[in-house]
Amino acid sequence: AVSAANGAMGLNTKSRLSFYEQTRGTQGFTSVMSAANAAVRVLNYRVEETPLLGPTSSVANYNTQHSSQTELITVTVSDQGFSGAVGVSEVNSIDMDVIIVATNDAPVITVDVL
């Protein structure tokens, strides 16, 4: 599974993957090793998907320059019990810090025309 705490995750490819979870922040799947490697070769991350942005978005202005805001991408792999002790899954995870830098939003002036 590939997941992000706050952002939206995408995979390099979805070819030959069987998904057990597909949400904005998580892509959980089973597959053969070669398909899994191709899927995670390049991970796509977005703070928020464009259609979800709006005045009520909780992450529209999210950035990790604030000490209280952090972001991680976690990749977790499991052999589903196919190696090692019988019925015991070998599981490993890696966390990758994501740095999100704030951008300056230009001011917008609205004038009512009479």
Tab-separated table of C-alpha atoms in Angstrom:
chain	number	residue	atom	x	y	z
A	1	ALA	CA	0.000	0.000	0.000
A	2	VAL	CA	1.076	3.553	-0.667
A	3	SER	CA	-0.439	6.254	1.514
A	4	ALA	CA	-0.112	9.923	2.400
A	5	ALA	CA	-1.343	11.507	5.602
A	6	ASN	CA	-2.852	14.599	3.971
A	7	GLY	CA	-2.359	14.567	0.216
A	8	ALA	CA	-3.611	12.571	-2.742
A	9	MET	CA	-1.519	9.637	-3.975
A	10	GLY	CA	-1.218	8.219	-7.471
A	11	LEU	CA	0.749	5.325	-8.895
A	12	ASN	CA	2.970	5.160	-11.964
A	13	THR	CA	0.710	2.489	-13.467
A	14	LYS	CA	-2.317	0.436	-12.404
A	15	SER	CA	-1.641	-2.359	-14.865
A	16	ARG	CA	-1.990	-5.878	-13.390
A	17	LEU	CA	-2.915	-4.589	-9.907
A	18	SER	CA	-5.846	-5.832	-7.859
A	19	PHE	CA	-6.984	-3.024	-5.532
A	20	TYR	CA	-8.347	-3.620	-2.056
A	21	GLU	CA	-8.348	0.116	-1.173
A	22	GLN	CA	-8.474	3.185	-3.404
A	23	THR	CA	-8.999	6.483	-1.635
A	24	ARG	CA	-7.636	9.966	-2.138
A	25	GLY	CA	-4.663	9.279	0.132
A	26	THR	CA	-4.223	5.497	-0.130
A	27	GLN	CA	-3.637	3.053	-2.958
A	28	GLY	CA	-3.704	-0.487	-1.524
A	29	PHE	CA	-3.225	-3.373	-3.936
A	30	THR	CA	-1.996	-6.916	-4.455
A	31	SER	CA	0.002	-8.027	-7.479
A	32	VAL	CA	2.982	-9.953	-8.707
A	33	MET	CA	6.356	-8.418	-7.857
A	34	SER	CA	7.075	-6.965	-11.310
A	35	ALA	CA	3.706	-5.160	-11.440
A	36	ALA	CA	4.168	-3.772	-7.910
A	37	ASN	CA	7.640	-2.502	-8.786
A	38	ALA	CA	6.300	-0.780	-11.911
A	39	ALA	CA	3.446	0.791	-9.918
A	40	VAL	CA	5.689	2.381	-7.279
A	41	ARG	CA	8.598	3.264	-9.566
A	42	VAL	CA	7.197	6.813	-9.737
A	43	LEU	CA	4.731	8.027	-7.113
A	44	ASN	CA	2.497	11.012	-7.813
A	45	TYR	CA	1.644	13.266	-4.900
A	46	ARG	CA	-0.688	16.250	-4.758
A	47	VAL	CA	-1.575	18.343	-1.743
A	48	GLU	CA	-5.165	18.281	-2.968
A	49	GLU	CA	-6.906	17.166	-6.121
A	50	THR	CA	-8.094	20.186	-8.118
A	51	PRO	CA	-11.840	19.295	-8.093
A	52	LEU	CA	-11.806	19.125	-4.281
A	53	LEU	CA	-10.264	22.565	-3.729
A	54	GLY	CA	-12.648	25.188	-2.501
A	55	PRO	CA	-13.394	27.463	0.429
A	56	THR	CA	-13.896	24.493	2.767
A	57	SER	CA	-10.738	22.599	1.764
A	58	SER	CA	-8.666	21.633	4.808
A	59	VAL	CA	-5.421	21.453	2.811
A	60	ALA	CA	-5.738	24.214	0.187
A	61	ASN	CA	-3.020	26.236	1.950
A	62	TYR	CA	-1.253	23.309	3.623
A	63	ASN	CA	2.527	23.532	3.857
A	64	THR	CA	5.181	21.976	6.034
A	65	GLN	CA	6.810	25.301	6.883
A	66	HIS	CA	4.514	25.435	9.913
A	67	SER	CA	5.888	23.317	12.740
A	68	SER	CA	2.480	21.760	13.372
A	69	GLN	CA	2.056	20.582	9.760
A	70	THR	CA	3.964	17.544	8.526
A	71	GLU	CA	3.493	15.163	5.631
A	72	LEU	CA	4.677	11.610	5.059
A	73	ILE	CA	4.328	9.143	2.238
A	74	THR	CA	4.358	5.575	3.558
A	75	VAL	CA	5.043	2.545	1.370
A	76	THR	CA	4.166	-0.774	3.017
A	77	VAL	CA	4.871	-4.173	1.472
A	78	SER	CA	3.814	-7.625	2.639
A	79	ASP	CA	4.514	-11.102	1.307
A	80	GLN	CA	1.088	-12.162	2.670
A	81	GLY	CA	2.639	-15.169	4.400
A	82	PHE	CA	4.284	-16.678	1.321
A	83	SER	CA	7.799	-16.745	2.838
A	84	GLY	CA	9.211	-17.345	6.293
A	85	ALA	CA	7.182	-19.180	8.924
A	86	VAL	CA	3.935	-20.747	7.746
A	87	GLY	CA	1.069	-18.263	7.929
A	88	VAL	CA	3.245	-15.388	9.184
A	89	SER	CA	3.434	-12.385	6.904
A	90	GLU	CA	6.695	-10.552	6.428
A	91	VAL	CA	5.829	-6.814	6.409
A	92	ASN	CA	8.098	-3.833	5.879
A	93	SER	CA	7.409	-0.094	5.618
A	94	ILE	CA	9.315	3.008	4.672
A	95	ASP	CA	8.310	6.594	5.448
A	96	MET	CA	9.365	9.457	3.202
A	97	ASP	CA	9.126	13.049	4.406
A	98	VAL	CA	7.414	15.416	1.988
A	99	ILE	CA	8.373	19.086	2.027
A	100	ILE	CA	5.575	21.401	0.902
A	101	VAL	CA	6.635	25.011	0.418
A	102	ALA	CA	4.048	27.779	0.609
A	103	THR	CA	3.465	29.933	-2.440
A	104	ASN	CA	2.462	33.554	-2.465
A	105	ASP	CA	-1.129	33.866	-3.648
A	106	ALA	CA	-1.557	37.118	-5.560
A	107	PRO	CA	-4.242	39.407	-4.139
A	108	VAL	CA	-7.547	39.597	-5.979
A	109	ILE	CA	-9.470	42.856	-6.216
A	110	THR	CA	-13.184	42.749	-6.935
A	111	VAL	CA	-14.956	45.932	-8.005
A	112	ASP	CA	-18.717	46.300	-8.220
A	113	VAL	CA	-19.678	48.188	-11.380
A	114	LEU	CA	-22.687	50.459	-11.000
